[in-house]
Every structure is written in structure tokens, then in C-alpha cells.
Coordinates of C-alpha atoms and ligand atoms in Angstrom, one line a residue:
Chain A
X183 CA 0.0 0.0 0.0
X184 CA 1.1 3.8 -0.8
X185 CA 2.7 5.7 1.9
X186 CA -0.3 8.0 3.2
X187 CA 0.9 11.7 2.0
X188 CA 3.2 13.5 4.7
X189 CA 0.4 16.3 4.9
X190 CA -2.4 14.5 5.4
X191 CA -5.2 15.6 8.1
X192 CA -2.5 18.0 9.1
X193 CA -5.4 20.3 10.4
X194 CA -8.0 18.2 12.2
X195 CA -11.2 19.7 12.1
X196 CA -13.5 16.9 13.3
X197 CA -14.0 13.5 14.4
X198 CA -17.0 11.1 14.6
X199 CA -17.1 7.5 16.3
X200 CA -19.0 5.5 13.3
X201 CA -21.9 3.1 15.2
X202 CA -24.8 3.6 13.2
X203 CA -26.4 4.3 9.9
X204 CA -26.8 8.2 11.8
X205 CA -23.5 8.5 12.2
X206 CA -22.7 8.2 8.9
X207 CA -25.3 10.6 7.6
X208 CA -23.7 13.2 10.2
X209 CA -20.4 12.6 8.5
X210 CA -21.4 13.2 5.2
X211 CA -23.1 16.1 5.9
X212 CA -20.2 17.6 8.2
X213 CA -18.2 17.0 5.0
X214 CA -20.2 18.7 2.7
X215 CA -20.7 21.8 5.1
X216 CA -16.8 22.2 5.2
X217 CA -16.6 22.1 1.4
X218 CA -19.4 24.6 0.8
X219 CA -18.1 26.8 3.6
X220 CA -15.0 26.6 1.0
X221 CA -16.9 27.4 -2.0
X222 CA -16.2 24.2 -4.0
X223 CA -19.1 23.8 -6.6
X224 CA -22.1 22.1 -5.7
X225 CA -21.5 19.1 -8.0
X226 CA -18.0 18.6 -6.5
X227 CA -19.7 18.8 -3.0
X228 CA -22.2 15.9 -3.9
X229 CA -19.9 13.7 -5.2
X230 CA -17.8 14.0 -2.6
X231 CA -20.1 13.6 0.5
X232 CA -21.6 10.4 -1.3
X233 CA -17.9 9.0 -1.6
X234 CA -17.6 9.5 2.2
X235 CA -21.4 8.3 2.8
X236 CA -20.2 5.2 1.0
X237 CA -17.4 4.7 2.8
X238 CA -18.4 5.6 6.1
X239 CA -21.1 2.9 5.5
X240 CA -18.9 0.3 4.9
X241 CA -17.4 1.0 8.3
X242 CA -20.4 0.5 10.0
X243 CA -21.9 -2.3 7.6
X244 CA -18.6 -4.5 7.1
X245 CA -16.0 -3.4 9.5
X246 CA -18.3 -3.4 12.7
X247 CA -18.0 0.4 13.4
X248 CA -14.7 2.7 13.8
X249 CA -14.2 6.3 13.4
X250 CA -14.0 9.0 10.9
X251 CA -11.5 11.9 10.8
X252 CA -12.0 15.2 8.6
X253 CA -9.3 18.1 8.2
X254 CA -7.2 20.0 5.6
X255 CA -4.2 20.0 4.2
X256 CA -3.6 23.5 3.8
X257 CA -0.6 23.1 2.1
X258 CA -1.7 21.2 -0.6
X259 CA -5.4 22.5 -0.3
X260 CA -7.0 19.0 0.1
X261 CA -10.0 18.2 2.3
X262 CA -8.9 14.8 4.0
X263 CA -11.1 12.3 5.2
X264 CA -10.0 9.1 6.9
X265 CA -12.3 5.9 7.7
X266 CA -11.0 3.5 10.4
X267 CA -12.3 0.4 11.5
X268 CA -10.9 -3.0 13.3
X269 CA -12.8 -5.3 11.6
X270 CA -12.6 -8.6 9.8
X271 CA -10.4 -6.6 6.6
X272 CA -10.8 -7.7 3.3
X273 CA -9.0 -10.5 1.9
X274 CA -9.2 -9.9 -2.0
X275 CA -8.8 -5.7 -2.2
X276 CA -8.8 -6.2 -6.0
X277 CA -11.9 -8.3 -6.2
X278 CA -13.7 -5.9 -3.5
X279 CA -12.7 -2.7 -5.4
X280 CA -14.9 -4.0 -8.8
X281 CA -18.1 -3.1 -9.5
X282 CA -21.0 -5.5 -8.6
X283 CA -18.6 -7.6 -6.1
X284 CA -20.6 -7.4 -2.5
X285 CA -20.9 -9.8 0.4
X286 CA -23.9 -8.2 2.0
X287 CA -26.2 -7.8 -0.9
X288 CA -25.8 -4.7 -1.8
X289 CA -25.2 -3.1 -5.4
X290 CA -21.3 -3.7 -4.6
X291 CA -20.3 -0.1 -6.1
X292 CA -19.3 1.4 -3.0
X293 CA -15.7 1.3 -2.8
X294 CA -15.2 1.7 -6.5
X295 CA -17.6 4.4 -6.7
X296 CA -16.2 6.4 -3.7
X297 CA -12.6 5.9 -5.6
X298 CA -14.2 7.4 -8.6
X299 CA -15.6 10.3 -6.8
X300 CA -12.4 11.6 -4.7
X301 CA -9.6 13.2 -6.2
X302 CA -7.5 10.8 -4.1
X303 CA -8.4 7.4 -2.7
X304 CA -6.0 5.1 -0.5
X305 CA -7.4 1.9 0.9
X306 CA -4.8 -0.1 3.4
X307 CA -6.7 -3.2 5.1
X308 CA -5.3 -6.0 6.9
X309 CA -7.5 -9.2 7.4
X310 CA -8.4 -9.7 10.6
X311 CA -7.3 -6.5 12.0
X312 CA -9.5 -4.0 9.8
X313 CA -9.2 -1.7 6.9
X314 CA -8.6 1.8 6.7
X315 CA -9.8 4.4 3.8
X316 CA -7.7 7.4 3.0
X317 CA -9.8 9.6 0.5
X318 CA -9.3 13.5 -0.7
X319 CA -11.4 16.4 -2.2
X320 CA -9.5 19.0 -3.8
X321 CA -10.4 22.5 -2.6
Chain B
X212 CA -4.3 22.2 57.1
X213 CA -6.2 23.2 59.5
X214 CA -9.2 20.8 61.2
X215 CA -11.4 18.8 58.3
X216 CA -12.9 20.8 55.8
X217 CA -16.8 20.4 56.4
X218 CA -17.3 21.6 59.8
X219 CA -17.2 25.5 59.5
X220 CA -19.2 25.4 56.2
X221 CA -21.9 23.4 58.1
X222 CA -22.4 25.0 60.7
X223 CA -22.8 28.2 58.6
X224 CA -25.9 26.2 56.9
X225 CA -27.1 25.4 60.0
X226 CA -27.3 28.5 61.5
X227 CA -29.0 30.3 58.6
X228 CA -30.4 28.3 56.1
X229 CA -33.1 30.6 54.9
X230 CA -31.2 33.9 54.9
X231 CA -28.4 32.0 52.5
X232 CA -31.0 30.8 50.1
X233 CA -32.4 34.9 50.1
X234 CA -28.9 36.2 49.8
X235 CA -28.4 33.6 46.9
X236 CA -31.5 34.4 45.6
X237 CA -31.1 38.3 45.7
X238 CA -26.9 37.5 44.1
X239 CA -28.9 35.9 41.3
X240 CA -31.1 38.8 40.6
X241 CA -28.8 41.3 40.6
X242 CA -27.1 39.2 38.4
X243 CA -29.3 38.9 36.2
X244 CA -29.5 35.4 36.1
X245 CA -33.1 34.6 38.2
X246 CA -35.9 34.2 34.9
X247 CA -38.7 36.0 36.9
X248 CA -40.0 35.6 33.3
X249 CA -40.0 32.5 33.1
X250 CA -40.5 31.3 36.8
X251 CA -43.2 32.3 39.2
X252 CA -41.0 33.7 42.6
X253 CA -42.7 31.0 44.7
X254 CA -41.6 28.4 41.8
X255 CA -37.7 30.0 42.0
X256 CA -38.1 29.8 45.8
X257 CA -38.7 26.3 45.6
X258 CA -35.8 25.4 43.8
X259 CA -33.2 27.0 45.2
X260 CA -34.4 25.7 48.5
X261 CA -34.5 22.2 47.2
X262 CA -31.2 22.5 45.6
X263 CA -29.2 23.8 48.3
X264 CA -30.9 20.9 50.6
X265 CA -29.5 18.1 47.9
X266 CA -26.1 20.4 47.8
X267 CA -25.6 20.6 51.6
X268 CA -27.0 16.9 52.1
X269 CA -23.7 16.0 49.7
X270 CA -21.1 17.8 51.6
X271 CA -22.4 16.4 54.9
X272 CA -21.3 13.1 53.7
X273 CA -19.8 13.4 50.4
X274 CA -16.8 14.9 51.2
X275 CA -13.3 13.6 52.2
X276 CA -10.4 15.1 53.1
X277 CA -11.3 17.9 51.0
X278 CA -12.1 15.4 48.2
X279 CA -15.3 14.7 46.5
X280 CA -16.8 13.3 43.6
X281 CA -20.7 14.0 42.7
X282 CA -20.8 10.1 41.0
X283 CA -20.4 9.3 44.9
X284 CA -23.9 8.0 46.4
X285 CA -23.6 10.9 48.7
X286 CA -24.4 13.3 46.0
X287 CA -27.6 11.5 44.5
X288 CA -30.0 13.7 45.7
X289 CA -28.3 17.0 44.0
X290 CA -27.8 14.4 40.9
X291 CA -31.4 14.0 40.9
X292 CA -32.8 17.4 42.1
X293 CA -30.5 18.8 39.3
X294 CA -31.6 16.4 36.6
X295 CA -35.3 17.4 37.3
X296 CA -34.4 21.4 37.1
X297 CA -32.5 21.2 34.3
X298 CA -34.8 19.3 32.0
X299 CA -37.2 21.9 33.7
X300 CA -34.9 25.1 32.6
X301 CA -33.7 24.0 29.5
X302 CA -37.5 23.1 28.0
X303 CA -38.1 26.5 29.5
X304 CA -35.2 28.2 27.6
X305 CA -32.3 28.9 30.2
X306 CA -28.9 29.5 28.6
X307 CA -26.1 27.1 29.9
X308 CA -24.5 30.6 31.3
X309 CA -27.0 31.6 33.0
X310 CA -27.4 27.9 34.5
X311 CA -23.8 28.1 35.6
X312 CA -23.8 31.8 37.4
X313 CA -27.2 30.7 38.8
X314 CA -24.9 28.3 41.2
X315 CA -22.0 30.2 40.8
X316 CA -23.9 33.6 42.9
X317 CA -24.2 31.0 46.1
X318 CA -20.7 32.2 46.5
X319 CA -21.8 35.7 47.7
X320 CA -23.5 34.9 51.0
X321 CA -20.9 31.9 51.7
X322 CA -18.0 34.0 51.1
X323 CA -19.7 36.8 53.3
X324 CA -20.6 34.6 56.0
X325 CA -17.1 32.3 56.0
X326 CA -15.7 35.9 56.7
X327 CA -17.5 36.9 59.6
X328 CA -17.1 33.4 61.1
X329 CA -13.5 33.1 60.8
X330 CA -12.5 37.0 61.5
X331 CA -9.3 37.2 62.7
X332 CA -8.2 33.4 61.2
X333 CA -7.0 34.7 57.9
X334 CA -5.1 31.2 57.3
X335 CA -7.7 29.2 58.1
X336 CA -10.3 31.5 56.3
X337 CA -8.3 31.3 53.1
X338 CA -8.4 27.4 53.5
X339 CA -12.4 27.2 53.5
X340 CA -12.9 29.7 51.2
X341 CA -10.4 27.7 48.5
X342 CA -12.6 24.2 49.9
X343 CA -15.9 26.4 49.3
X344 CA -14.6 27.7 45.8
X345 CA -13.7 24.2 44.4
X346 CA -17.3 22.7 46.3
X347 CA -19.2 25.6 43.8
X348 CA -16.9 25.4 40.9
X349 CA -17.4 21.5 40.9
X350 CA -21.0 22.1 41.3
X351 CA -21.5 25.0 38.5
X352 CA -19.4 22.3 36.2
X353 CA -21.4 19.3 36.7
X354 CA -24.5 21.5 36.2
X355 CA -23.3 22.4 32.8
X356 CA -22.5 19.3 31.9
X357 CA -26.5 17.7 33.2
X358 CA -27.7 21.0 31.2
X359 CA -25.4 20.0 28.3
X360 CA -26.2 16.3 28.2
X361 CA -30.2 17.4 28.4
X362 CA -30.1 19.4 25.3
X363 CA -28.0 16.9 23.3
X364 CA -30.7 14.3 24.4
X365 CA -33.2 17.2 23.1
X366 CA -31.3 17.9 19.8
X367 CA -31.2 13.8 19.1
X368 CA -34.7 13.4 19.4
X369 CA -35.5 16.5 17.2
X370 CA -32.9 14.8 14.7
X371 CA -35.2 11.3 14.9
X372 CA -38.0 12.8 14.5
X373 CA -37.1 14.9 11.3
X374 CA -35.7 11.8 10.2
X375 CA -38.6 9.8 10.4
X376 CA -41.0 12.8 8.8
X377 CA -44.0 11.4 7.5
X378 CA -43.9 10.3 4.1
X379 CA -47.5 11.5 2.8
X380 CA -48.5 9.3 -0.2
X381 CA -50.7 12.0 -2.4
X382 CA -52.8 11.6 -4.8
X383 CA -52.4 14.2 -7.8
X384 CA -55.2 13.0 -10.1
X385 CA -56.9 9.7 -10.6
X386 CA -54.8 7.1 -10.6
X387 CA -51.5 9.4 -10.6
X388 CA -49.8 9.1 -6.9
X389 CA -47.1 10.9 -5.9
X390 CA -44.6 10.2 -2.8
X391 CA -42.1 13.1 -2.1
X392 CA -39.2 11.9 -0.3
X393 CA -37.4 14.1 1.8
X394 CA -34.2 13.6 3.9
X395 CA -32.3 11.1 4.8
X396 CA -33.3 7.6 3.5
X397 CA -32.6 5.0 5.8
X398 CA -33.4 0.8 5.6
X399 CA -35.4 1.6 8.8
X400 CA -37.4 4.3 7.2
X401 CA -37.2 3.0 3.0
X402 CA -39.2 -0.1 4.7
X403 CA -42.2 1.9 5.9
X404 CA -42.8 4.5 3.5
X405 CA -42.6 1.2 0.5
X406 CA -45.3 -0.4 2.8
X407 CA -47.4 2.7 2.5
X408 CA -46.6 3.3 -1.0
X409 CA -48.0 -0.6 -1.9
X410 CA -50.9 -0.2 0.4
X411 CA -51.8 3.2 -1.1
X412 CA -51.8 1.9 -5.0
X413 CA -54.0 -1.2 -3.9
X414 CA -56.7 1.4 -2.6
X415 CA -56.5 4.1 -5.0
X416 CA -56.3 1.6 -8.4
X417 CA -53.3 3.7 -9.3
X418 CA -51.5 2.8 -12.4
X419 CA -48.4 5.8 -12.5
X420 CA -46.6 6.8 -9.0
X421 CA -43.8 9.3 -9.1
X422 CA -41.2 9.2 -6.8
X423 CA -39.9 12.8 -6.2
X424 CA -36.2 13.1 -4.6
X425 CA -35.8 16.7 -4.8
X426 CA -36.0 16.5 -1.5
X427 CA -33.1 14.2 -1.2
X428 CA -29.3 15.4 -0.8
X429 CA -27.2 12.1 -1.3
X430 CA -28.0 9.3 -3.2
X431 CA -25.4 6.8 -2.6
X432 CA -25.7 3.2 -3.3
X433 CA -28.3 2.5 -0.3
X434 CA -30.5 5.2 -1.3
X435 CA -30.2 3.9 -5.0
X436 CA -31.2 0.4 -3.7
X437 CA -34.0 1.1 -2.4
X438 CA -35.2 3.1 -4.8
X439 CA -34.9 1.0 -7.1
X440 CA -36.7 -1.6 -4.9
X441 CA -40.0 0.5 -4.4
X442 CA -40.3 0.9 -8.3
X443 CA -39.5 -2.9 -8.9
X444 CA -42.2 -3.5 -6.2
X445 CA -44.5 -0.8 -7.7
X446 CA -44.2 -2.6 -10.9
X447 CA -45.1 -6.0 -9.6
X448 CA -48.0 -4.2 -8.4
X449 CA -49.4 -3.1 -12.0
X450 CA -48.0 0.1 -11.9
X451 CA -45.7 2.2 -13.4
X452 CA -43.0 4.6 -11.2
X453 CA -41.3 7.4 -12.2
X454 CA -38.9 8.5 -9.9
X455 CA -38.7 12.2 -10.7
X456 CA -36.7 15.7 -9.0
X457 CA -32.8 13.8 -10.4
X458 CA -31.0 17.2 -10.0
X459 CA -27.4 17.3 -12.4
X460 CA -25.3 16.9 -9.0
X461 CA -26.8 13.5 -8.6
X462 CA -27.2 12.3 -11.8
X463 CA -23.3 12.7 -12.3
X464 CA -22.9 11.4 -9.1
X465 CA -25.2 8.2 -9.8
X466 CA -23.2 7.5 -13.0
X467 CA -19.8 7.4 -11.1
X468 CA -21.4 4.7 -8.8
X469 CA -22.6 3.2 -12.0
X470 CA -25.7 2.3 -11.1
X471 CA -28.0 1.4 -13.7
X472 CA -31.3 2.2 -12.9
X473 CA -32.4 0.0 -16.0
X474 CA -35.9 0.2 -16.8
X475 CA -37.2 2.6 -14.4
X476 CA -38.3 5.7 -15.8
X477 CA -36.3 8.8 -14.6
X478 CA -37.0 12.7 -15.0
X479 CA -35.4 15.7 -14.7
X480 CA -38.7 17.7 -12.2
X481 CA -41.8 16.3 -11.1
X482 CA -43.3 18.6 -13.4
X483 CA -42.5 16.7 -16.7
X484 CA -43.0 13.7 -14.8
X485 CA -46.8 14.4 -13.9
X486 CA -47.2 15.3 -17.8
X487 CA -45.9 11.9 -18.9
X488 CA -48.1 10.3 -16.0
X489 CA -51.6 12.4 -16.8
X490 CA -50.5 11.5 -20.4
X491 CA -50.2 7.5 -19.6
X492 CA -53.7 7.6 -18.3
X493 CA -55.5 9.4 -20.8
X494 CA -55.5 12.6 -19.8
X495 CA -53.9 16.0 -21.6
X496 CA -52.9 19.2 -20.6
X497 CA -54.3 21.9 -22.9
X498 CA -53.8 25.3 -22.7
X499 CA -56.7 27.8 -23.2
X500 CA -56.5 30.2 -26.2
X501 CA -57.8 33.4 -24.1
X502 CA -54.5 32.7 -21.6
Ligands
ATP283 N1 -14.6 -1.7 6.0 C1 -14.7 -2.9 5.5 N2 -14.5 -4.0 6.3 C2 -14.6 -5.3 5.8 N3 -15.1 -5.5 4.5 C3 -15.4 -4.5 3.7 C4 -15.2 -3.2 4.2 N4 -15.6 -2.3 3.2 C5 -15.9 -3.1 2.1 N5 -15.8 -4.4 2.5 C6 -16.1 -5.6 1.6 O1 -16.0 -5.2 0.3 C7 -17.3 -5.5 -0.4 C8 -17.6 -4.4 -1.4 O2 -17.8 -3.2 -0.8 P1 -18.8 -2.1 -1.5 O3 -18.9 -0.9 -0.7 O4 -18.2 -1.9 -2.9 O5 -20.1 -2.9 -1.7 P2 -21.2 -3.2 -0.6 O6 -21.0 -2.4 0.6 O7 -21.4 -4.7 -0.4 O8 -22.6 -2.7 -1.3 P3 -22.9 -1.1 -1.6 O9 -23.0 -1.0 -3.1 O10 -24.2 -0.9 -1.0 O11 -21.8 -0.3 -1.0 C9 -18.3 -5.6 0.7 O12 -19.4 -6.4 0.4 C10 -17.4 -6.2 1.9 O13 -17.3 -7.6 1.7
MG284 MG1 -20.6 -0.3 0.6

């Protein structure tokens, strides 16, 4: 896995334990305030809050709850997020990042989908000790 | 240090209960922290008595060696008087501020009193007015953190319940139903408003249903799930569903998450979605010459 950038979440600006399908929502939507409040488009602001809703589901879903992390990277002017559970991991990254693979029966689009929506996207998971997502929107 | 803590402060309580609870009172009006606007004076009278009972019960046995904590059993009265008056203030409209000075002003006629009692004593007066200071600071702190912890509790419930908004199923025009969806879009909640959407088209005969999500910020692949549930279900039932209000922002967004929504018909407003749906049951929408 790719060394996370030496900036990133250099300014935290919130944290929020992941439990339940709420907390999710309330990280999405802390997300999207920051970006607004930053003036990035509106389009730019939906696609990134629905990468992190994604994500931040999976957490709870899949990886049994863990936490989420928002801040900036001023230097670089990149709104980090970071998703961290200890759950079970995932064994097959590749096979979990296509479209349409899912254990859960869902659509199985979420990680490839919130890759596709960030302007960066790290995933680093371990089996059996739990997975954590690195994801970016430029400001 | 000189003699336990408690004794002086107690027998200061003892000797004049009622005048301390008017001096506090009369601190907190000057201060401008006693609602007369929002509390009868009998009502105000009431609770400062009943509070500085709970407060005085705790440091009769609640404290020692100059140590206390209010999770000790000793302090569950002013843990339970305090829950009661806070849920009281805070439904009433008290700002956490004025909450905290409102204990904070029983330092006036302690302090006073303390100094009288111990003229002369200036060591040991300095020693009960630092225990007294950190009895009152502890106390102001834990009261803003009940008040705190009541108005999170308050703020959560407002949260559920706009969550859980009812989901009106409205009938436009015979056989034409619309459901606007608004919010968040949970399993929980997807479950019930499809049960009222099935139940609705069985009593109404409707044969079009349009599923608005204007109201709808985020349609990840949950939301899109469901969705595209209710219209496979709507179809089963004879119907047709147009899911309508697809702003730019999420259609972009939808395609990134490829998700296919197949069959279902999709449009732009709910506007050209009620045209296509009086269309599909015979109906058109003419405009009058004279207009
Ligand atoms: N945090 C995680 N911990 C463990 N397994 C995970 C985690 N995130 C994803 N996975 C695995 O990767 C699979 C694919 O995830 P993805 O988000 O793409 O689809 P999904 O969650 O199954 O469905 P949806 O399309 O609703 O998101 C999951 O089914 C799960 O097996
Ligand atoms: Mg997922």
C-alpha cells in the first residue's frame, strides 16, 4: 500500500465515532458543510459527500463500526477524510474494489464508486485486524 | 491544614439556612441570572431551597479530606434534584451561562458569611474559602454538563423525528400518486414508506406513481437500492414509477457509482414527470386560447 501523503489531516477539524447508519449521515453532511463553507461547486460537494457516505457505511456495515476523521491539508489545499475500523479486513482488495462484487447484498459499487468520486483514494486493510480508507477532495 | 474541611461550612448552613437561600436568591437577581420571566417567585423559591438541601446533604457526607466526587452515592439527591431542574430550565429556555452563574452567585453569602465566622483566622479563612470555591466550581461544572447532556438528548430526538418525517403518499389526479421523499433515507425508514406506498396503489387503483427526490441530498448506493426496490415492487403491483426531482449533481454522481437504474423511468422535475403520468392515463394538458 502507498505511503499516506506526509500532509495528510495535518489540520483536524472533526472526528465522529462510526456506530450507526446516523453517524454516517452526520459525517457526510459535516463534509459537505466544510466544502461549501470553501466554496467548492455544488457538483463537486455531492460527489464528494456520497464518496464519504459510502465509505463511512462500509465502516459500520462490514467493519463493525470505527471512526471518521475530517481536516485540511492546507498546504496542498486537500480536504482529508479518513475511515478506520478494526474489523474482519478484506482479503481480495482487487476483487472488493470492482463493480458489482458485494458480500452483503448490496449493489457492490461502493468502494469503486467512492474511488471514482475523490480526487484521491488510498485503501490499506489488513485481514483480521481491519481496513482503513484514506480519501481527498480538492479545494 | 487546619481541622477537616466540612465543619465550619456546616455549621454556617445550620445556623442560617433561609437567609443563605435569600442572599443567593437576591446574588442571582442582581445578576441577572433569576428568569422571573420564566419562573413564578414561589416556583424559584422552591428550587433554590430544594437544591441547596441536595447540595448541603452531599457535603455532609460526600466529602473527604477535601475530596469529592458528585458520582459518589452521597451526591444522588443534587444528581437527581439537578436532573429534574434542568430538563425543567432548558425546556423553558435557560442559557447554559445563566445555569452556571445561577450556582455560581451562592458564593456571595458563603464567602460573606465564611468571613464573619473566621475574623481574625485569615489562614484558616483562606483554606475554607479555596474548599468552598472548588465545592461551587465543581457544582457550577457538573450543572453544565447535566444541562449539556439534556439538550444533546433534546437535539437527538429532534434529529429522529425529522428523520422519520412522514412520508404522505398524495394523490395528484386519478390514478396518478405521488410520494415526495425528503431527507435522509434510511433501511429503517425505506421499509415503511414502500409499505405505505403498496398499500396506497392497492386502494386508490393507481397505475403511475412518481417518486420525487428533490428533497433528497445524497443518493449513494443504499438510497439507489432502495429506490430502485419500491419501483421494482411498484411494478409488480401493476403500476408504473417514475422516480422524478434527479438534480445534475446527482445524476453525475449516480453514474460514477454506476448504477443502472435499468428500466425505471427517470426525470429531470416532477413537473414533466406528472405530464408523462396524466399523459399515460389518458388525460392532456391543454392550454386555453384566451390565456
Ligand atoms: N470496512 C470494511 N471491512 C470489511 N469488509 C469490507 C469493508 N468495506 C468493504 N468491504 C467488503 O467489500 C465489499 C464491497 O464493498 P462495496 O462498498 O463496494 O459494496 P457493498 O458495501 O457490499 O454494497 P454497496 O454497493 O451498498 O456499497 C463488501 O461487500 C465487503 O465484503
Ligand atoms: Mg458499501
Amino acid at each position: 500500500m502507498a505511503e499516506p501523503q506526509p500532509d495528510f489531516l495535518h489540520k483536524i477539524l472533526q472526528r465522529i465515532d462510526l456506530k450507526t447508519g446516523k453517524d454516517a449521515v452526520q459525517a457526510r453532511q459535516v463534509v459537505a458543510r466544510e466544502l461549501k463553507a470553501r466554496g467548492v461547486s455544488a457538483l463537486r460537494v455531492t460527489r464528494f459527500a456520497t464518496a464519504v457516505s459510502e465509505i463511512a457505511r462500509n465502516v459500520i456495515v462490514h467493519g463493525g463500526g470505527g471512526h471518521f476523521t475530517v481536516g485540511l491539508n492546507a498546504a496542498t489545499s486537500y480536504l482529508d477524510v479518513e475511515c478506520r475500523d478494526r474489523g474482519r479486513g478484506i482479503p481480495d482488495i482487487d476483487q472488493a474494489m470492482k463493480d458489482g462484487f458485494t458480500t452483503a447484498g448490496g449493489l457492490g459499487r461502493g468502494l469503486g464508486g467512492a474511488k471514482r468520486l475523490s480526487d484521491r483514494f488510498e485503501i490499506e486493510t489488513v485481514p483480521g485486524q481491519g481496513t482503513t480508507v484514506r480519501m481527498s477532495a480538492k479545494i | 491544614m487546619p481541622q477537616t474541611g466540612t465543619a465550619t461550612i456546616l455549621k454556617i448552613f445550620e445556623a442560617d439556612f433561609g437567609g443563605i437561600v435569600e442572599e443567593w436568591r437576591g446574588t442571582q437577581v442582581e445578576e441577572g441570572v433569576r428568569r422571573s420571566d420564566l419562573f413564578t417567585d414561589s416556583e424559584s423559591r422552591a428550587q433554590n431551597i430544594e437544591l441547596l438541601k441536595a447540595f448541603l446533604t452531599g457535603i455532609r457526607s460526600g466529602v473527604h479530606e477535601q475530596d469529592f466526587s458528585f458520582e459518589d452515592t452521597a451526591w444522588e439527591d443534587l444528581r437527581a434534584v439537578l436532573a429534574d431542574l434542568t430538563k425543567e430550565r432548558v425546556s423553558r429556555g435557560v442559557t447554559p451561562s445563566e445555569m452556571a452563574n445561577f450556582v455560581l452567585a451562592l458564593k456571595t453569602p458563603l464567602f460573606s458569611r465564611l468571613a464573619t465566622e473566621l475574623a481574625g483566622d485569615t489562614d484558616r479563612l483562606i483554606a475554607e474559602i479555596r474548599l468552598v470555591t472548588r465545592l461551587i466550581d465543581a457544582f457550577a461544572i457538573y450543572t453544565n454538563e447535566v444541562f449539556i447532556a439534556e439538550r444533546e438528548q433534546i437535539i437527538e430526538r429532534q434529529r429522529e423525528e425529522m428523520m422519520e418525517l412522514s412520508t404522505p403518499v398524495v394523490e395528484l389526479w386519478d390514478r396518478v400518486l405521488t410520494l415526495p421523499l425528503i431527507g435522509t433515507l434510511d433501511s429503517a425508514r425505506s421499509q415503511e414508506v414502500m409499505e405505505n406506498l403498496l398499500e396506497t396503489i392497492l386502494q386508490r387503483q393507481a397505475e403511475v406513481v412518481i417518486v420525487d427526490i428533490t428533497g433528497v441530498s445524497t443518493v449513494d448506493t443504499q438510497v439507489a437500492q432502495h429506490l430502485l426496490r419500491a419501483a421494482a415492487a411498484v411494478r409488480l403491483m401493476g403500476a408504473e414509477c417514475i422516480i422524478s426531482g434527479i438534480s445534475p449533481m446527482i445524476a453525475q454522481t449516480m453514474v460514477q457509482l454506476g448504477i443502472d437504474v435499468g428500466t425505471v423511468s427517470t426525470r429531470s422535475s416532477i413537473r414533466t414527470a406528472l405530464a408523462d403520468a396524466l399523459r399515460k392515463v389518458g388525460y392532456v394538458i391543454e392550454k386555453r386560447d384566451a390565456h
